[in-house]
Coordinates of C-alpha atoms and ligand atoms in Angstrom, one line a residue:
X1 CA 259.0 -56.3 223.7
X2 CA 255.7 -57.9 224.3
X3 CA 253.2 -56.2 226.5
X4 CA 252.3 -59.3 228.5
X5 CA 250.6 -62.6 228.2
X6 CA 247.1 -63.3 226.7
X7 CA 245.1 -66.4 227.1
X8 CA 241.7 -67.3 225.7
X9 CA 239.7 -70.4 224.8
X10 CA 236.7 -71.6 222.9
X11 CA 234.6 -74.6 223.4
X12 CA 234.8 -77.0 220.4
X13 CA 231.7 -76.1 218.3
X14 CA 233.0 -77.3 214.9
X15 CA 232.9 -74.9 212.0
X16 CA 233.0 -71.3 213.2
X17 CA 230.6 -68.7 211.9
X18 CA 230.9 -65.0 210.9
X19 CA 229.9 -63.9 214.4
X20 CA 232.8 -65.8 215.9
X21 CA 235.2 -64.2 213.3
X22 CA 234.0 -60.7 213.9
X23 CA 233.4 -61.0 217.6
X24 CA 236.5 -62.9 218.7
X25 CA 238.8 -64.5 216.2
X26 CA 239.9 -61.3 214.4
X27 CA 240.7 -59.8 217.9
X28 CA 242.8 -62.9 218.7
X29 CA 244.7 -62.5 215.5
X30 CA 245.4 -58.8 216.1
X31 CA 246.6 -59.4 219.7
X32 CA 249.4 -61.7 218.4
X33 CA 251.3 -58.5 217.4
X34 CA 251.7 -57.1 220.9
X35 CA 251.2 -60.1 223.3
X36 CA 252.5 -63.5 223.9
X37 CA 249.3 -65.5 223.2
X38 CA 248.0 -68.8 224.4
X39 CA 244.8 -70.0 222.6
X40 CA 243.2 -73.3 223.4
X41 CA 240.2 -75.6 222.8
X42 CA 238.2 -76.0 226.0
X43 CA 237.1 -79.5 225.4
X44 CA 236.6 -80.3 229.1
X45 CA 234.3 -77.3 229.3
X46 CA 232.3 -78.8 226.5
X47 CA 231.6 -81.8 228.6
X48 CA 230.1 -79.8 231.4
X49 CA 226.9 -79.4 229.3
X50 CA 227.5 -82.0 226.6
X51 CA 228.7 -85.1 228.6
X52 CA 226.1 -87.3 226.8
X53 CA 227.1 -86.6 223.2
X54 CA 230.9 -86.8 223.1
X55 CA 231.4 -88.4 219.7
X56 CA 232.0 -85.2 217.8
X57 CA 234.3 -83.4 220.2
X58 CA 237.5 -84.5 218.4
X59 CA 236.3 -83.6 214.9
X60 CA 234.8 -80.3 216.2
X61 CA 238.2 -79.5 217.8
X62 CA 240.0 -80.1 214.5
X63 CA 237.5 -78.1 212.4
X64 CA 237.7 -75.2 214.8
X65 CA 241.5 -75.2 215.0
X66 CA 241.6 -75.2 211.1
X67 CA 239.4 -72.1 211.1
X68 CA 241.7 -70.4 213.7
X69 CA 244.8 -71.2 211.5
X70 CA 243.1 -70.1 208.3
X71 CA 242.0 -66.8 210.0
X72 CA 245.6 -66.0 210.9
X73 CA 246.3 -67.5 214.3
X74 CA 250.0 -68.3 213.8
X75 CA 251.6 -71.3 215.5
X76 CA 255.0 -69.7 215.1
X77 CA 253.9 -66.8 217.3
X78 CA 251.1 -68.3 219.5
X79 CA 250.8 -71.4 221.6
X80 CA 247.8 -73.4 220.3
X81 CA 246.6 -76.4 222.3
X82 CA 243.8 -78.6 223.6
X83 CA 242.9 -78.2 227.2
X84 CA 242.4 -82.0 228.0
X85 CA 246.0 -82.7 226.9
X86 CA 247.4 -80.5 229.7
X87 CA 246.6 -82.5 232.8
X88 CA 247.9 -79.7 235.0
X89 CA 244.7 -77.8 234.4
X90 CA 242.8 -80.5 236.2
X91 CA 245.2 -80.6 239.1
X92 CA 244.9 -76.8 239.6
X93 CA 241.1 -77.1 239.2
X94 CA 241.1 -79.6 242.0
X95 CA 243.1 -77.4 244.3
X96 CA 240.9 -74.4 243.5
X97 CA 237.8 -76.4 244.2
X98 CA 239.0 -76.8 247.8
X99 CA 239.1 -73.1 248.4
X100 CA 236.2 -71.8 246.4
X101 CA 233.0 -71.2 248.5
X102 CA 229.9 -72.8 247.0
X103 CA 228.1 -69.5 247.3
X104 CA 230.4 -67.8 244.8
X105 CA 229.4 -70.5 242.2
X106 CA 225.7 -70.6 243.0
X107 CA 225.4 -66.9 242.7
X108 CA 227.2 -66.8 239.3
X109 CA 224.7 -65.3 236.8
X110 CA 225.8 -67.6 233.9
X111 CA 225.2 -70.6 236.1
X112 CA 221.6 -69.6 237.1
X113 CA 220.8 -68.7 233.5
X114 CA 222.1 -71.9 231.9
X115 CA 220.4 -74.1 234.5
X116 CA 217.0 -72.7 233.3
X117 CA 217.8 -72.5 229.6
X118 CA 219.3 -76.0 229.5
X119 CA 216.9 -77.6 231.9
X120 CA 216.4 -80.7 229.7
X121 CA 220.1 -81.4 229.7
X122 CA 220.4 -82.5 233.4
X123 CA 223.3 -80.2 234.3
X124 CA 222.7 -80.1 238.0
X125 CA 226.1 -81.7 238.2
X126 CA 229.2 -81.0 240.3
X127 CA 231.2 -80.4 237.1
X128 CA 228.8 -77.8 235.7
X129 CA 228.7 -75.9 239.0
X130 CA 232.5 -75.9 238.8
X131 CA 232.7 -74.5 235.3
X132 CA 234.2 -71.2 236.4
X133 CA 236.7 -72.9 238.7
X134 CA 238.0 -74.8 235.7
X135 CA 238.1 -71.6 233.7
X136 CA 240.1 -69.9 236.5
X137 CA 242.6 -72.8 236.4
X138 CA 242.9 -72.4 232.6
X139 CA 243.7 -68.7 233.0
X140 CA 245.8 -68.7 236.2
X141 CA 248.0 -71.7 235.3
X142 CA 249.6 -69.5 232.6
X143 CA 249.6 -66.5 234.9
X144 CA 247.9 -64.6 232.1
X145 CA 247.8 -60.8 232.3
X146 CA 244.7 -60.4 230.1
X147 CA 241.9 -62.5 228.7
X148 CA 240.0 -61.5 225.5
X149 CA 236.4 -62.5 226.0
X150 CA 232.9 -61.4 225.2
X151 CA 230.8 -59.6 227.7
X152 CA 229.0 -62.8 228.7
X153 CA 232.2 -64.1 230.2
X154 CA 232.8 -61.1 232.6
X155 CA 231.3 -62.9 235.7
X156 CA 233.8 -65.8 235.1
X157 CA 236.7 -63.4 235.0
X158 CA 235.6 -61.8 238.2
X159 CA 235.5 -65.2 239.8
X160 CA 238.9 -66.0 238.5
X161 CA 240.2 -62.8 240.2
X162 CA 238.4 -63.8 243.4
X163 CA 239.9 -67.3 243.4
X164 CA 243.4 -65.8 242.7
X165 CA 243.0 -63.4 245.7
X166 CA 241.8 -66.2 247.9
X167 CA 244.7 -68.5 246.9
X168 CA 247.2 -65.6 247.5
X169 CA 245.7 -64.8 250.9
X170 CA 245.8 -68.5 252.0
X171 CA 249.2 -69.6 250.6
X172 CA 251.2 -66.5 249.7
X173 CA 251.2 -63.9 247.0
X174 CA 251.6 -65.8 243.7
X175 CA 248.9 -65.4 241.1
X176 CA 248.5 -62.1 239.2
X177 CA 244.9 -60.9 238.8
X178 CA 244.1 -61.1 235.1
X179 CA 242.1 -58.3 233.3
X180 CA 239.3 -58.8 230.8
X181 CA 239.9 -57.5 227.3
X182 CA 236.5 -57.0 225.9
X183 CA 236.0 -58.2 222.3
X184 CA 234.6 -55.7 219.8
X185 CA 231.2 -54.8 220.9
X186 CA 229.4 -54.7 217.6
X187 CA 228.1 -58.2 217.7
X188 CA 227.0 -59.5 214.3
X189 CA 223.4 -60.6 214.5
X190 CA 222.2 -63.9 212.9
X191 CA 220.5 -64.0 209.5
X192 CA 217.1 -63.6 211.3
X193 CA 218.3 -60.6 213.4
X194 CA 218.5 -62.6 216.6
X195 CA 221.9 -63.4 218.2
X196 CA 224.0 -65.6 215.8
X197 CA 224.0 -69.0 217.3
X198 CA 224.2 -72.6 216.2
X199 CA 221.2 -73.4 218.2
X200 CA 219.0 -70.9 216.4
X201 CA 220.1 -72.2 213.0
X202 CA 220.7 -68.6 211.8
X203 CA 224.5 -68.7 211.1
X204 CA 226.7 -68.0 208.2
X205 CA 229.7 -70.3 208.4
X206 CA 233.2 -69.3 207.5
X207 CA 233.5 -72.3 205.2
X208 CA 230.2 -71.7 203.4
X209 CA 230.5 -72.0 199.6
X210 CA 229.9 -68.7 197.6
X211 CA 226.4 -70.0 196.5
X212 CA 225.4 -70.9 200.0
X213 CA 226.4 -67.4 201.1
X214 CA 224.4 -65.8 198.3
X215 CA 221.3 -67.9 199.2
X216 CA 221.6 -67.1 202.9
X217 CA 222.0 -63.4 202.3
X218 CA 218.9 -63.4 200.0
X219 CA 216.9 -64.7 202.9
X220 CA 218.4 -62.2 205.4
X221 CA 216.1 -59.9 207.4
X222 CA 215.9 -56.3 206.2
X223 CA 214.0 -53.3 207.5
X224 CA 210.7 -54.9 208.4
X225 CA 208.9 -51.6 207.8
X226 CA 209.9 -51.5 204.1
X227 CA 207.2 -53.6 202.5
X228 CA 207.5 -52.3 198.9
X229 CA 210.3 -51.3 196.6
X230 CA 209.3 -47.6 196.7
X231 CA 208.9 -47.4 200.5
X232 CA 211.8 -45.5 202.1
X233 CA 214.0 -47.8 204.3
X234 CA 215.8 -47.4 207.6
X235 CA 219.3 -48.9 207.6
X236 CA 219.5 -48.6 211.4
X237 CA 216.9 -51.4 211.9
X238 CA 218.2 -53.5 209.0
X239 CA 220.2 -56.7 209.7
X240 CA 221.7 -56.6 206.2
X241 CA 223.0 -53.1 206.8
X242 CA 224.8 -54.3 210.0
X243 CA 226.6 -56.7 207.7
X244 CA 227.4 -54.0 205.2
X245 CA 229.1 -52.1 208.0
X246 CA 231.3 -55.2 208.8
X247 CA 232.0 -56.5 205.3
X248 CA 231.4 -53.6 202.9
X249 CA 232.5 -50.5 205.0
X250 CA 233.7 -48.5 202.0
X251 CA 230.1 -48.3 200.6
X252 CA 227.9 -47.6 203.7
X253 CA 228.1 -43.8 203.2
X254 CA 226.3 -44.3 199.9
X255 CA 224.0 -47.2 200.8
X256 CA 222.6 -45.4 203.8
X257 CA 221.0 -42.4 201.9
X258 CA 220.1 -44.6 198.9
X259 CA 218.1 -46.8 201.2
X260 CA 216.4 -43.9 203.0
X261 CA 215.4 -42.3 199.7
X262 CA 214.3 -45.7 198.2
X263 CA 216.8 -45.3 195.4
X264 CA 218.1 -48.8 196.0
X265 CA 216.0 -51.9 196.5
X266 CA 216.6 -54.6 199.1
X267 CA 217.2 -57.3 196.5
X268 CA 220.1 -55.4 194.9
X269 CA 221.4 -54.2 198.2
X270 CA 221.7 -57.7 199.4
X271 CA 223.2 -58.9 196.1
X272 CA 226.0 -56.4 196.7
X273 CA 226.4 -57.6 200.3
X274 CA 226.6 -61.2 199.3
X275 CA 229.5 -60.4 196.9
X276 CA 231.2 -58.4 199.6
X277 CA 231.0 -61.3 202.0
X278 CA 232.2 -63.8 199.4
X279 CA 235.2 -61.6 198.7
X280 CA 235.9 -61.1 202.3
X281 CA 236.0 -64.8 203.0
X282 CA 237.9 -65.8 199.8
X283 CA 241.4 -65.5 201.2
X284 CA 240.3 -67.3 204.4
X285 CA 238.8 -70.2 202.4
X286 CA 241.8 -70.5 200.1
X287 CA 244.1 -70.7 203.1
X288 CA 241.9 -73.3 204.7
X289 CA 242.0 -75.4 201.6
X290 CA 245.8 -75.2 201.6
X291 CA 246.0 -76.3 205.2
X292 CA 243.5 -79.1 204.6
X293 CA 245.8 -80.5 201.9
X294 CA 248.3 -81.5 204.6
X295 CA 246.2 -83.9 206.7
X296 CA 248.7 -84.1 209.6
X297 CA 249.1 -80.4 210.0
X298 CA 246.6 -79.7 212.7
X299 CA 247.8 -82.6 214.8
X300 CA 251.4 -81.3 214.5
X301 CA 250.4 -77.8 215.5
X302 CA 248.5 -79.1 218.6
X303 CA 251.3 -81.5 219.6
X304 CA 253.9 -78.7 219.5
X305 CA 251.6 -76.2 221.2
X306 CA 250.8 -78.8 223.8
X307 CA 254.4 -79.2 224.6
X308 CA 255.0 -75.5 225.0
X309 CA 251.8 -75.1 227.1
X310 CA 252.7 -78.1 229.3
X311 CA 256.1 -76.7 230.2
X312 CA 254.6 -73.4 231.4
X313 CA 251.8 -75.2 233.2
X314 CA 254.1 -77.6 235.0
X315 CA 256.4 -74.7 236.0
X316 CA 253.4 -73.0 237.7
X317 CA 252.3 -76.2 239.4
X318 CA 255.7 -76.8 240.9
X319 CA 255.3 -73.5 242.7
X320 CA 251.7 -74.1 243.6
X321 CA 252.4 -77.5 245.1
X322 CA 255.2 -76.0 247.2
X323 CA 253.0 -73.1 248.3
X324 CA 250.2 -75.4 249.3
X325 CA 252.6 -77.7 251.1
X326 CA 252.2 -80.8 248.9
X327 CA 255.2 -83.0 247.8
Ligands
LIG1 N1 233.9 -70.1 229.0 C1 234.5 -69.7 227.7 C2 233.3 -69.6 226.7 O1 232.4 -70.2 226.8 C3 235.5 -70.7 227.2 C4 236.7 -70.8 228.1 C5 237.1 -71.8 228.9 C6 237.6 -69.7 228.3 N2 238.2 -71.5 229.6 C7 238.6 -70.2 229.2 C8 237.7 -68.4 227.8 C9 239.6 -69.4 229.7 C10 238.8 -67.6 228.2 C11 239.7 -68.1 229.2 O2 233.5 -68.8 225.7
SF4_2 FE1 218.5 -52.9 204.4 FE2 219.6 -52.4 202.1 FE3 217.0 -52.9 202.2 FE4 218.0 -50.6 203.1 S1 218.0 -51.3 201.0 S2 216.5 -51.9 204.1 S3 219.9 -51.2 204.0 S4 218.7 -54.3 202.6

């Protein structure tokens, strides 16, 4: 017996990085055991900030779905699809837009932040303001019980619940209120110690070749207070050590004191780390190469997942139209 239904999505960003794997994807893979899972590419959401540069959306979608599949998202167990191929999301978004007060959206912290951070992108648009309304439609159209997300998405989930309540109040009890399932908190920092992000150019990609990984790890930030080889180090402030925790856990009990007593140097410590990451990614990369050998595979997965998602979404919309009083 499954515990309930999970839904989550990612905007199509192309190749995923180690932070995506540790922060979200491994969680998605695990959840397949206990839940009925729906995982989708939020390509309409990508347009809310990237409506000018749309040429790469399709290839980014494929690269990302390949990474999902190689990481263990299983099309036999989970429904994998692309948002824009399920038109019912747009219909529900439209109906939600009628009942969502502007104030809820203008007060949303992610909206205010992004408006400032992406000032040059001209996102004072109707679509961008409505980002959380579309997200609510994504979630509620499958009547999901829980949504695995990062902490940054909590305001959107709160809005989703508010929209569900408002719909239920206006038209009759129908939508369940979905819960957030927080992804693992230990966020992997980027190579320079800041948040790992494509826009900072500090990522390690899942598809990086072994030599790229070795080179990137050589340049990774360590304890900034450890200037010379014989200085004692502090693993707690070392980015490389955070990676050891994630990819070389069996060895951290030894590395920690060796670093503090200056028995190990950063060069060797990072060499060991690089090999651990190479080994960790090897099965993923082998699987990705296998999948790539069948060029139609991703399309078939998305077509089949699309059919399954569409059937569920249309079922919901039949009830929604009836409740609202539409033909
Ligand atoms: N906003 C999410 C993000 O940026 C992507 C997303 C869109 C999503 N629709 C969703 C996540 C529905 C969970 C459920 O990460
Ligand atoms: Fe970091 Fe390892 Fe250097 Fe210690 S020895 S500071 S853990 S890289």
